[in-house]
Coordinates of N, CA and C in Angstrom, one line a residue:
X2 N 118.4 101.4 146.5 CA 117.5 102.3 145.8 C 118.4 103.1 144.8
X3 N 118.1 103.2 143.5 CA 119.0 104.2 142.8 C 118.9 105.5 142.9
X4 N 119.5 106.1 142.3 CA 119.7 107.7 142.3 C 118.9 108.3 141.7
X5 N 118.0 108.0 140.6 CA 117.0 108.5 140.2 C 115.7 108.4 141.3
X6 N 115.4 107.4 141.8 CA 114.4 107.4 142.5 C 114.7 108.4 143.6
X7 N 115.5 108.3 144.6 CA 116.4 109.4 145.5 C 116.1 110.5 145.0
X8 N 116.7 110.9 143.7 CA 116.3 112.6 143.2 C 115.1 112.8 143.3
X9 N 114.0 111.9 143.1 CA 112.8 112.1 142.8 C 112.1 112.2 144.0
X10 N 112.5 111.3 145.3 CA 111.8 111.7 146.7 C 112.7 113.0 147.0
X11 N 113.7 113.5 147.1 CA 113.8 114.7 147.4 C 113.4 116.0 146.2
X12 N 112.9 115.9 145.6 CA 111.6 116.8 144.5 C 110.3 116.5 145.6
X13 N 109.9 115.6 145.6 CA 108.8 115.3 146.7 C 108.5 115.8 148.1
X14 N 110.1 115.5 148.7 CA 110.1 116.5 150.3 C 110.3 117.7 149.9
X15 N 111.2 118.1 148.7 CA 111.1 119.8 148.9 C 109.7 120.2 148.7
X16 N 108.8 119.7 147.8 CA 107.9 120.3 147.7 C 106.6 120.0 148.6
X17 N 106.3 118.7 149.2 CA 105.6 118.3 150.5 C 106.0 119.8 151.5
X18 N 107.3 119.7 151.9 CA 107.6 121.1 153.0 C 107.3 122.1 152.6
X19 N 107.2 122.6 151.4 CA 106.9 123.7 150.5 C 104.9 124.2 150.9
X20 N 104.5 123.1 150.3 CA 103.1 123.3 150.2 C 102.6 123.0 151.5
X21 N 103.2 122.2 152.4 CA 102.6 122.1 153.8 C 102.8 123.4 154.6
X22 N 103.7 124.5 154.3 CA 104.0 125.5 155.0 C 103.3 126.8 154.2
X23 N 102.7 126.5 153.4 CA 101.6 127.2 152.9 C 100.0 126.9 153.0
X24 N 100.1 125.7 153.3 CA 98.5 125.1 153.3 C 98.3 125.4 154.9
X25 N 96.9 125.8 155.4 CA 96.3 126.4 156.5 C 95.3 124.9 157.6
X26 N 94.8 124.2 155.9 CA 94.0 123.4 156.5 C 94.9 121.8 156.9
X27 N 94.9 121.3 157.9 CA 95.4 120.2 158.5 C 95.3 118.8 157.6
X28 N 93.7 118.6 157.1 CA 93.5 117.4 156.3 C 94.3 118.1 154.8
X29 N 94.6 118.8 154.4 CA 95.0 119.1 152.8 C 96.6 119.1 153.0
X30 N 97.3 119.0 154.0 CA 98.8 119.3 154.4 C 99.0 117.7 153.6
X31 N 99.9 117.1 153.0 CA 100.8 115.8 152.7 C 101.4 115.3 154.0
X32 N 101.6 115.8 154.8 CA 102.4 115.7 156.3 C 103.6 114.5 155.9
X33 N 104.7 114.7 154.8 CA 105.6 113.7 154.5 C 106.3 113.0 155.4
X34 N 106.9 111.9 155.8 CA 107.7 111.4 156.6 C 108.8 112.5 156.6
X35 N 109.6 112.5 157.9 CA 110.8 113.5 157.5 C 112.2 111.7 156.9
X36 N 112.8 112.7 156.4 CA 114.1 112.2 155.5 C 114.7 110.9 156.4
X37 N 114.7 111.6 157.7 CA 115.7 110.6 158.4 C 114.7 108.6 158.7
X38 N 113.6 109.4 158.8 CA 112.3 108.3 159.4 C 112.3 107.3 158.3
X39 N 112.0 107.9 157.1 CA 112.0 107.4 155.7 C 113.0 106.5 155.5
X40 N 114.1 107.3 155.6 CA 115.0 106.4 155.3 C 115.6 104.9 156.5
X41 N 115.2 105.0 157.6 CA 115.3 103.8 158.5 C 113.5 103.0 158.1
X42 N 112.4 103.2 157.8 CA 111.3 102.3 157.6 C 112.2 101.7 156.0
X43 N 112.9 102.2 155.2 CA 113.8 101.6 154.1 C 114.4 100.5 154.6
X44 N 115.0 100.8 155.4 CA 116.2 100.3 155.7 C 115.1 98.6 156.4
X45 N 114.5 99.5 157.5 CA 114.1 98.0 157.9 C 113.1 97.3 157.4
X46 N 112.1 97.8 156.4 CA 111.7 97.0 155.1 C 112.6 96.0 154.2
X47 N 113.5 96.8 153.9 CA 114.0 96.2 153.3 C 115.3 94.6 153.7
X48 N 115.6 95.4 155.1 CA 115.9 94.2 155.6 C 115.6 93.3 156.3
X49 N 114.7 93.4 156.6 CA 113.3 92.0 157.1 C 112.7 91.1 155.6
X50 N 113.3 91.8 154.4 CA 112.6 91.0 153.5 C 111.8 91.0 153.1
X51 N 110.8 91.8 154.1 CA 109.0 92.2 153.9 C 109.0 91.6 152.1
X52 N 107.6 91.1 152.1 CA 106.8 90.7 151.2 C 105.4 91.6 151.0
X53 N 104.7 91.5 152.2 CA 103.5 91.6 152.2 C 103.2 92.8 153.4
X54 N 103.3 94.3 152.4 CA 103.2 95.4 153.4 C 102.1 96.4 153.3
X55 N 101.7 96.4 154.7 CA 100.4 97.5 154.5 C 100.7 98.7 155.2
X56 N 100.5 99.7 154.8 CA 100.6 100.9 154.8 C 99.7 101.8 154.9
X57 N 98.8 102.6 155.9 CA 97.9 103.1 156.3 C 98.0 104.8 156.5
X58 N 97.7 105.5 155.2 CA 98.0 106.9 155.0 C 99.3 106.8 154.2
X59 N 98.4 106.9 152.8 CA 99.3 107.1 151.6 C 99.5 108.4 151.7
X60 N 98.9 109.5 152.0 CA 99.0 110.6 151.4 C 99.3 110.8 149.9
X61 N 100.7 111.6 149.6 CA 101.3 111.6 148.0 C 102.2 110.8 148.0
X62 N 102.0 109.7 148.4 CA 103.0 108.5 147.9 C 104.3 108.5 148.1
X63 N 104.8 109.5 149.2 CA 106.6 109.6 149.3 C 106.8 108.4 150.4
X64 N 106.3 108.1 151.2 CA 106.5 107.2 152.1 C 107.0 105.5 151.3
X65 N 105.6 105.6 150.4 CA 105.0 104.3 149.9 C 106.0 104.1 148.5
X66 N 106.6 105.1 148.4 CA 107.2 105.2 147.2 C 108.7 104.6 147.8
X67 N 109.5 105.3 149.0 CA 110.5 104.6 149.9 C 110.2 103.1 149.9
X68 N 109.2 102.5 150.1 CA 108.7 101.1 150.6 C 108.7 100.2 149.3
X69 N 107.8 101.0 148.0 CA 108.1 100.1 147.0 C 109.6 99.9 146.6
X70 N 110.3 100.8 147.0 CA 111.7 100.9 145.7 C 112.1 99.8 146.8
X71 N 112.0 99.8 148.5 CA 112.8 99.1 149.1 C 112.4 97.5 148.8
X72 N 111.3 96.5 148.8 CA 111.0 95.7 148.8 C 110.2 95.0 147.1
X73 N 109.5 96.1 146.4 CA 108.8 95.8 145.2 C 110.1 94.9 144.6
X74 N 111.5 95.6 144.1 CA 111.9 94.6 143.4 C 112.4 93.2 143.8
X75 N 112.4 93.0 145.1 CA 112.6 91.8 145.1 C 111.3 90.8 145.8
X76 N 110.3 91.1 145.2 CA 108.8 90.4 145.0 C 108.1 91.0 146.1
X77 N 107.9 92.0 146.6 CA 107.2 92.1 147.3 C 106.2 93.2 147.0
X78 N 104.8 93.4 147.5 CA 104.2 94.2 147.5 C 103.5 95.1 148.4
X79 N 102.9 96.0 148.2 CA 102.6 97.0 149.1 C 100.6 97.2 148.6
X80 N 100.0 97.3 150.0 CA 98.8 97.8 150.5 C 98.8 99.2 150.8
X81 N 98.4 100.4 150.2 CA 98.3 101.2 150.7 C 97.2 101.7 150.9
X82 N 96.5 102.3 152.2 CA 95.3 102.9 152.3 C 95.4 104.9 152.5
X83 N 94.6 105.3 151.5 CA 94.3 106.7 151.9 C 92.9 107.0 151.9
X84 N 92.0 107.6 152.9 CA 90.8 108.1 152.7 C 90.8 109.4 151.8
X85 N 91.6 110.3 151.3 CA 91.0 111.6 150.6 C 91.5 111.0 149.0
X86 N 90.6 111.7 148.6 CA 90.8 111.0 147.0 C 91.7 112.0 146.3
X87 N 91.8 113.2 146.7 CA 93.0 114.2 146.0 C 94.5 113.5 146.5
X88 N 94.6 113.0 147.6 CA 96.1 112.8 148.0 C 95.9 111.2 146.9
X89 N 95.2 110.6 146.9 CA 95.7 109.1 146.3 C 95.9 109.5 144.7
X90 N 95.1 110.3 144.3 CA 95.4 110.7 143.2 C 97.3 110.8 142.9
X91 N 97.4 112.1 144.0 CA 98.7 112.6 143.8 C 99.8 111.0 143.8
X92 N 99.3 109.8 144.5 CA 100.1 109.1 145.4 C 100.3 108.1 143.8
X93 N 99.1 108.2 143.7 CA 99.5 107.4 141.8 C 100.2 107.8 140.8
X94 N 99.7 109.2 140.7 CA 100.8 109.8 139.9 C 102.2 109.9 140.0
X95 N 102.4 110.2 141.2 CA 104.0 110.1 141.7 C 104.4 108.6 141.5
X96 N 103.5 107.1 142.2 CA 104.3 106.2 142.1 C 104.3 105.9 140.6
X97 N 103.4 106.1 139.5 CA 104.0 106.4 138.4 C 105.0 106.9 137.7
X98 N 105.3 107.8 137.9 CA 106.4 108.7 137.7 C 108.0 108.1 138.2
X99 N 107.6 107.6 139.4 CA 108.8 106.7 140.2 C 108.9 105.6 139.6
X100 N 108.0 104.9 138.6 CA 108.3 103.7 138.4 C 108.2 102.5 138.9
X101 N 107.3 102.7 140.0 CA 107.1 101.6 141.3 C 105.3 101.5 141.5
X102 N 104.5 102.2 140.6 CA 103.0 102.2 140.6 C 102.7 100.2 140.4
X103 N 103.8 99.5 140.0 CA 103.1 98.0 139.5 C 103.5 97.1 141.1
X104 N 104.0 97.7 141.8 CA 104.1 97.0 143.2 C 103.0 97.4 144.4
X105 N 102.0 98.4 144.0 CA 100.9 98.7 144.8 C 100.0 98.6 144.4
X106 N 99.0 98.5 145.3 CA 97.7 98.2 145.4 C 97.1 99.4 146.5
X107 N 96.5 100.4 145.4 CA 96.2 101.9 146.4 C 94.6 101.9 146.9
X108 N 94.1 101.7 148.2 CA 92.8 101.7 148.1 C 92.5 103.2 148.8
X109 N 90.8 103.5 148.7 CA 90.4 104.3 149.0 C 89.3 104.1 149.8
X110 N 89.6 104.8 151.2 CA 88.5 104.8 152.1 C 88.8 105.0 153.5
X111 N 87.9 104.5 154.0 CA 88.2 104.3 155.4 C 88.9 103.1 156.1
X112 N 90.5 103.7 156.7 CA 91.2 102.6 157.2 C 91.1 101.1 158.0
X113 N 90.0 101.3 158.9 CA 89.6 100.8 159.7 C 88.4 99.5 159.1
X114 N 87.6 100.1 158.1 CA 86.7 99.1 157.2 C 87.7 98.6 156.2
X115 N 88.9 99.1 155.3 CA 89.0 98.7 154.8 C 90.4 97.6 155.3
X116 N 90.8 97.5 156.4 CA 91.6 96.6 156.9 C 90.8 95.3 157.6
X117 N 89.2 95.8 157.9 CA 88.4 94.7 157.8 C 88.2 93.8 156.9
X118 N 88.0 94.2 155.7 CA 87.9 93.0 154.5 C 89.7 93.0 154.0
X119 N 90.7 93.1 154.2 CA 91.7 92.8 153.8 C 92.1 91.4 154.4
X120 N 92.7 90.3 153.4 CA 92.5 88.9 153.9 C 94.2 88.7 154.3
X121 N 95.5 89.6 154.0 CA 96.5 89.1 154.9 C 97.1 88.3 153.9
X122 N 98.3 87.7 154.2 CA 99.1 88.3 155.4 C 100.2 89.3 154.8
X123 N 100.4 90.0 156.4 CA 101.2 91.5 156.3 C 102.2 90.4 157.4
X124 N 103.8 91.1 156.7 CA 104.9 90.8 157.2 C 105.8 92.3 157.5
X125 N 105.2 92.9 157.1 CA 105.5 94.8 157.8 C 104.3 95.1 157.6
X126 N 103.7 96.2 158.9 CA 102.8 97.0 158.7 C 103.3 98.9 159.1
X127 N 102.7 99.1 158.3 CA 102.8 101.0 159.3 C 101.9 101.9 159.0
X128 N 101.8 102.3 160.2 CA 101.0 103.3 160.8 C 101.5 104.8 160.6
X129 N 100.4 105.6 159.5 CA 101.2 106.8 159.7 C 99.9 107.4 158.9
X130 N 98.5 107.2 159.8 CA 97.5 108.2 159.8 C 97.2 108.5 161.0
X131 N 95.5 108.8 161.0 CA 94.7 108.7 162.1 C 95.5 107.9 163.5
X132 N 95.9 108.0 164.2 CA 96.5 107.3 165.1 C 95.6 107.0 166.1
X133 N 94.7 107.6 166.4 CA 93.7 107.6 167.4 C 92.8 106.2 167.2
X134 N 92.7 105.8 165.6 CA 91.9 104.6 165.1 C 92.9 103.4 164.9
X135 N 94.6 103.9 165.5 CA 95.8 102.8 164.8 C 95.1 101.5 166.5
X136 N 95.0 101.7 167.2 CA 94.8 100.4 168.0 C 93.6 99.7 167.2
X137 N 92.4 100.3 167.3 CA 91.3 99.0 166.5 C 92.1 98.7 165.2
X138 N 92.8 98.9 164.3 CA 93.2 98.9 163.0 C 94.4 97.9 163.7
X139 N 95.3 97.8 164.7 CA 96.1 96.8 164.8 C 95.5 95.6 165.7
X140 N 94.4 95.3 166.8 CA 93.8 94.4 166.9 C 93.4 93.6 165.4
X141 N 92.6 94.3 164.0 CA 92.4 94.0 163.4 C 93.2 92.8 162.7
X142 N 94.6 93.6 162.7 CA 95.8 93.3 161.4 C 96.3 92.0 162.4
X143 N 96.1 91.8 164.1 CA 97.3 91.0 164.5 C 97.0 89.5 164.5
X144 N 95.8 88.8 163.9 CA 95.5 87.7 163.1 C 95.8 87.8 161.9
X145 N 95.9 88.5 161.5 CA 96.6 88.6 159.8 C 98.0 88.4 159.8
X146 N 98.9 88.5 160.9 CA 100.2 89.1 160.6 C 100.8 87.6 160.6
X147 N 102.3 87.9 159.8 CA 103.2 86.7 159.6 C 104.0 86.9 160.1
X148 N 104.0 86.2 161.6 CA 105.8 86.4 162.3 C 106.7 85.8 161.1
X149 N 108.1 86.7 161.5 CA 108.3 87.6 162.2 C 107.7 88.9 161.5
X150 N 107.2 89.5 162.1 CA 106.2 90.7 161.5 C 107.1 92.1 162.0
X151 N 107.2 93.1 161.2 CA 107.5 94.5 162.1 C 106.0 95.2 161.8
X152 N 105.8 96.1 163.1 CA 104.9 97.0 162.7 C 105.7 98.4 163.5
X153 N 105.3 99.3 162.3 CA 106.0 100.5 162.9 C 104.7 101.7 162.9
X154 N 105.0 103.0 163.6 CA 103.9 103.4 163.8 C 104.8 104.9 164.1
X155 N 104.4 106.4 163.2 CA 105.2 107.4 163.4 C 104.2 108.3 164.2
X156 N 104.6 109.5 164.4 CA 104.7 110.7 165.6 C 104.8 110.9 166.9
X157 N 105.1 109.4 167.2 CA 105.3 108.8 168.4 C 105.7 110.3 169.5
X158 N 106.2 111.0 169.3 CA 106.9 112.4 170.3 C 106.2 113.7 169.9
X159 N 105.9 113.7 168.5 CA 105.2 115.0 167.7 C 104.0 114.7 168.2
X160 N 102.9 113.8 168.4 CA 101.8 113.4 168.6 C 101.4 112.4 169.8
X161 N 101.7 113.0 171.5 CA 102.0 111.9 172.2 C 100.7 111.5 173.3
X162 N 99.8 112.4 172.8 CA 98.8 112.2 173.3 C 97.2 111.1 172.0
X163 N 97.5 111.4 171.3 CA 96.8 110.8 170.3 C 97.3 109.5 170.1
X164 N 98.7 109.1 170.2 CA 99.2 107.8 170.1 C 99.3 107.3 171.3
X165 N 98.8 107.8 172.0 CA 99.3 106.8 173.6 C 98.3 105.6 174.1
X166 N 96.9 105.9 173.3 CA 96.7 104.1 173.6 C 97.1 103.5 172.6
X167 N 97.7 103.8 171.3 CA 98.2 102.9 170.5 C 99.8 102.0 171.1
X168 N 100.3 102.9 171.6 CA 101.4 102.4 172.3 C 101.1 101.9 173.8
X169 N 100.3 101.8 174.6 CA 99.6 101.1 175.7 C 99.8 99.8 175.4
X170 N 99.0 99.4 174.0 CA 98.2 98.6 173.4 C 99.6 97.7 172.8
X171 N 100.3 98.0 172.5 CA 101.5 97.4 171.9 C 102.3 97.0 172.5
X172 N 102.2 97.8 173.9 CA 103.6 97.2 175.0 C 102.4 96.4 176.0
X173 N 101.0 96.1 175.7 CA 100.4 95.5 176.9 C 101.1 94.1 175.6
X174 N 101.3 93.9 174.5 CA 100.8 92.6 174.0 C 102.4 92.0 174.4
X175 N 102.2 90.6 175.1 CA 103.8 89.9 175.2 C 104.1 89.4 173.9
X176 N 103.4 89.3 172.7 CA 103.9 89.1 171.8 C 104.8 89.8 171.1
X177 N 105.2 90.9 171.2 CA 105.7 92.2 170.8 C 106.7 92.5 171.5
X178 N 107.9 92.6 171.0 CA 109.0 93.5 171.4 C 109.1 94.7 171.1
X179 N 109.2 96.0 171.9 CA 108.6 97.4 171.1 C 110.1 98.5 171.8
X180 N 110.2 98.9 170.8 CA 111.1 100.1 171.1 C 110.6 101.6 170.3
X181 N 111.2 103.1 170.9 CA 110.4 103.7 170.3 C 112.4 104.3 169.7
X182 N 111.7 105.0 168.6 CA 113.3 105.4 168.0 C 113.6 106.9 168.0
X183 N 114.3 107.4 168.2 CA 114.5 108.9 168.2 C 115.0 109.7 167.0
X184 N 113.9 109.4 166.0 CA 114.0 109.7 164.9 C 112.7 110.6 164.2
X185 N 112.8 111.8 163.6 CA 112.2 112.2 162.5 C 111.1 112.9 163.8
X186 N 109.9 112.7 164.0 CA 108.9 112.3 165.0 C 108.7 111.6 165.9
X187 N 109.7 110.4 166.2 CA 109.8 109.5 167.0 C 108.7 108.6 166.0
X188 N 109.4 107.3 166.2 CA 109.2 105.9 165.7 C 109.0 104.7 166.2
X189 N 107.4 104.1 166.5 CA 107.5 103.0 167.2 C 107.5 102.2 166.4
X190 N 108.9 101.0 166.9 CA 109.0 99.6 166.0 C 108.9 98.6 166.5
X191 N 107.9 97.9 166.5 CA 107.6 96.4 167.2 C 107.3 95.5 166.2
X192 N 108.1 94.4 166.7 CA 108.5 92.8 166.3 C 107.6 91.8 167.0
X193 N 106.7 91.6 166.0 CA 105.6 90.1 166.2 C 106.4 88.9 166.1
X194 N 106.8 88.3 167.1 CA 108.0 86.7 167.0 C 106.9 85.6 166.9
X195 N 106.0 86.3 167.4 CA 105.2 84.8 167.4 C 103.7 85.4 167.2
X196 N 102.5 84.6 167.4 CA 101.2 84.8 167.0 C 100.9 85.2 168.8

């Protein structure tokens, strides 16, 4: 990733932490990845080779913006879903500004219908909305996926009641090797080897 993009997600986390510690209402907060989380979904985006990534809770595009710089230039592309139309807004503008807006494809709506008509295939997925709806949304995705697949999924520790049938659900499948990581929020990363 170069230095300009780098400068430009940390303009984004100062000001995500900025406005989240002034905003009251929960749905209007950006809720950014923290730095450290960010930069390992980089790292393992980018070194799985991902092609074909969906991404669930754009918010303002700092996550998705990490994902494009990691995988867009070398052909890959990114799905991103956000339900509120002010955050996708922000999430365009910024991946404009970043220079990574021609590697996404930003929809708007509901995650769960709109991973219904999505036809596949995803070779990384992640999870970093609604958690409570990430199990129907990953039954959905797990005929879509292309071993070897990562799916990752954040607040795993910050949020451990809301994600706990998502992670039930991930360690009941023997398809999946799952570890959770001691990062940022805590980070679940599971490996689809096979269908």
């Amino acid at each position: 990733m170069n230095a300009e993009i780098r400068r430009f997600l940390k303009q984004l986390e100062e000001h995500g932490q900025a406005h989240d510690a002034q905003e009251s209402e929960h749905s209007r907060k950006l809720l950014n990845l923290e730095p450290d989380t960010a930069e390992i979904v980089s790292i393992l985006a980018c070194s799985s080779r991902a092609k074909h990534v969906l991404e669930i809770g754009t918010s303002n595009g700092y996550s998705t913006i990490w994902l494009a710089a990691s995988v867009g230039p070398a052909g890959g592309r990114i799905v991103s879903i956000e339900r509120r139309r002010e955050k996708q807004a922000m999430a365009r503008d910024n991946l404009q500004q970043a220079g990574l807006l021609q590697y996404v494809d930003l929809q708007l709506g509901d995650a769960t219908e709109i991973v219904k008509g999505l036809p596949g295939p995803f070779d990384f997925v992640f999870f970093d909305a609604d958690r409570t709806t990430a199990p129907e949304q990953l039954t959905l995705l797990l005929p879509k996926l292309t071993p070897p697949a990562l799916i990752l999924a954040d607040n795993v520790t910050s949020h451990p009641a809301e994600i706990a049938a998502y992670l039930a659900m991930v360690k009941s499948l023997k398809q999946l090797q799952h570890v959770v990581l001691p990062v940022g929020k805590g980070l679940s990363v599971a490996l689809a080897a096979s269908r």
